[in-house]
Short mmCIF file of C-alpha atoms in Angstrom, two decimals:
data_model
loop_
_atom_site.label_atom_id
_atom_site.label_comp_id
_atom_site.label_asym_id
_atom_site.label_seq_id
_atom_site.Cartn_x
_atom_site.Cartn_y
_atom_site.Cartn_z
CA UNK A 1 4.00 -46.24 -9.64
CA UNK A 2 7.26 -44.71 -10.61
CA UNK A 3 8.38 -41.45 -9.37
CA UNK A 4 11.12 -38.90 -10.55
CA UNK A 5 13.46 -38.13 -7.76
CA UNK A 6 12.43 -34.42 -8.53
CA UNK A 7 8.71 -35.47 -7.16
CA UNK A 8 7.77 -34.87 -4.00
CA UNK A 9 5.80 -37.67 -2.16
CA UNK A 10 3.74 -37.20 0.98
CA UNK A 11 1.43 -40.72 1.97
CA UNK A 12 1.57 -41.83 -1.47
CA UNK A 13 0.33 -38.61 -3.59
CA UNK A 14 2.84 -36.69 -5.45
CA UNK A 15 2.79 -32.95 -4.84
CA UNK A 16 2.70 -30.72 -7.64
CA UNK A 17 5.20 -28.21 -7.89
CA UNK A 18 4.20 -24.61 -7.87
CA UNK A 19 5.32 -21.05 -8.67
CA UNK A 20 4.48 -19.30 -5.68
CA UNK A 21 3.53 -20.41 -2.21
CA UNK A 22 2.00 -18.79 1.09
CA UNK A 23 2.93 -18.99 4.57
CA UNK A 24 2.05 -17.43 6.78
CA UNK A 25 1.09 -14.88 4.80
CA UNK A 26 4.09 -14.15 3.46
CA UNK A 27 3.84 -15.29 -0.69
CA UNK A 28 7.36 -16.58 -1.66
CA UNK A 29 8.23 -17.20 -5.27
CA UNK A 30 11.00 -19.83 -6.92
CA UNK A 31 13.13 -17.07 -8.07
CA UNK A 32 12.42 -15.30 -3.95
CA UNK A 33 11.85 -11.91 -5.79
CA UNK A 34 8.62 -11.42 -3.75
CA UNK A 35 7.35 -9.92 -6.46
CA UNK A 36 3.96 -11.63 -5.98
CA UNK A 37 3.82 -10.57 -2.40
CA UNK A 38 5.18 -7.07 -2.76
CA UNK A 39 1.97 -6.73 -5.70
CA UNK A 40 -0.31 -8.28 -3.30
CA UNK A 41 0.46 -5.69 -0.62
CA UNK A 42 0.70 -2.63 -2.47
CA UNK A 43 -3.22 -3.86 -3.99
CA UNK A 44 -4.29 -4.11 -0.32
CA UNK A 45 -2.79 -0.87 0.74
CA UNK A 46 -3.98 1.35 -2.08
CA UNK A 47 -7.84 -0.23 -1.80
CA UNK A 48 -7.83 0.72 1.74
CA UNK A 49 -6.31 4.34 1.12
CA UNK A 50 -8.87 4.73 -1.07
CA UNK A 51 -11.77 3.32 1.56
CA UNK A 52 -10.25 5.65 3.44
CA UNK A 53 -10.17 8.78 1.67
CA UNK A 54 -14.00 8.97 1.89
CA UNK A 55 -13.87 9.64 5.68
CA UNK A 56 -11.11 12.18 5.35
CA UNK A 57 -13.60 15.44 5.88
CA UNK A 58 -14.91 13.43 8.90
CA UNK A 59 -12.24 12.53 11.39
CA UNK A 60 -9.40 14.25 13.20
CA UNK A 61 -6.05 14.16 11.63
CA UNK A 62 -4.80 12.41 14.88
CA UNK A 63 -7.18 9.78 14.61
CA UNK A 64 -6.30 9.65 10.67
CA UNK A 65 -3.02 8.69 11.75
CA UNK A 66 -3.93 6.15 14.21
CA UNK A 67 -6.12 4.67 11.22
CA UNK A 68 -3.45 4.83 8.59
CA UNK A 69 -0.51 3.61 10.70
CA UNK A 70 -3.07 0.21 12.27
CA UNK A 71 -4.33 -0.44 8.59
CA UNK A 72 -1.66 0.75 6.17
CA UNK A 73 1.49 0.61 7.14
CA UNK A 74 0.93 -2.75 9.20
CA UNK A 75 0.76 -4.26 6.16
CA UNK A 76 4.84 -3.37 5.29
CA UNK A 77 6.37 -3.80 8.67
CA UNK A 78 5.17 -7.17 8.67
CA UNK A 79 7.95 -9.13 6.90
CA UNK A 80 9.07 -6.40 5.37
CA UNK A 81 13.25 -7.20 6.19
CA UNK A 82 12.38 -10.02 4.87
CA UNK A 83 11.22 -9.22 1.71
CA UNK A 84 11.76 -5.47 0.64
CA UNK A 85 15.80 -5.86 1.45
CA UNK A 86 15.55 -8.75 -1.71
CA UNK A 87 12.97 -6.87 -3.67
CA UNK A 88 13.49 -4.83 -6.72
CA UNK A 89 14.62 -1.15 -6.76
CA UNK A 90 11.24 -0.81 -9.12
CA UNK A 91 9.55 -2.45 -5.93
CA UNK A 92 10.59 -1.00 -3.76
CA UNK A 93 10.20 3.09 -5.00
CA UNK A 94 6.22 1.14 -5.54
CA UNK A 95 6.27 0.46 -1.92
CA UNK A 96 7.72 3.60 -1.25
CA UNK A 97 5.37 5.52 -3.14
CA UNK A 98 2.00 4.01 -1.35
CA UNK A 99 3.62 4.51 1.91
CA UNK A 100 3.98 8.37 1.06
CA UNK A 101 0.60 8.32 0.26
#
């Protein structure tokens, strides 16, 4: 079998290129726009605002807090100099925007 020097080989099977890749959590793209991730995050982070909002008449705004920071915004300070800093000005005001929320 012949291979390109472009392939990558690992015990004999080539691996197949791909767009976007995850480790450890963290989805980086060929162009490292983390535009994929950034998406990703802000879909997480709105679905559990909006779990959320159901309990709002029901809980302490303390706890509220507690809940929002631990669920929420744990999701952006993970990573986040990693990716927001090389992230789109459209990205980020998106990230922005949740996190006012």
């Amino acid at each position: 079998m012949a291979y390109k020097t472009s392939d990558v080989v690992f015990d004999g099977s080539v691996i197949e290129f791909s767009d976007t890749v995850k480790n450890l959590g963290v989805v980086f793209d060929s162009g490292l726009s983390f535009r994929e991730h950034t998406i990703k995050t802000l879909s997480k982070g709105y679905a559990t605002l909006k779990y959320l909002y159901s309990f709002k008449n029901f809980i302490s705004s303390p706890i509220k807090w507690k809940i929002t920071c631990s669920l929420i915004m744990s999701l952006f300070n993970y990573c986040s100099p990693l990716y927001f800093t090389l992230s789109t000005k459209a990205m980020q005001s998106r990230v922005q925007k949740l996190q006012n929320s």
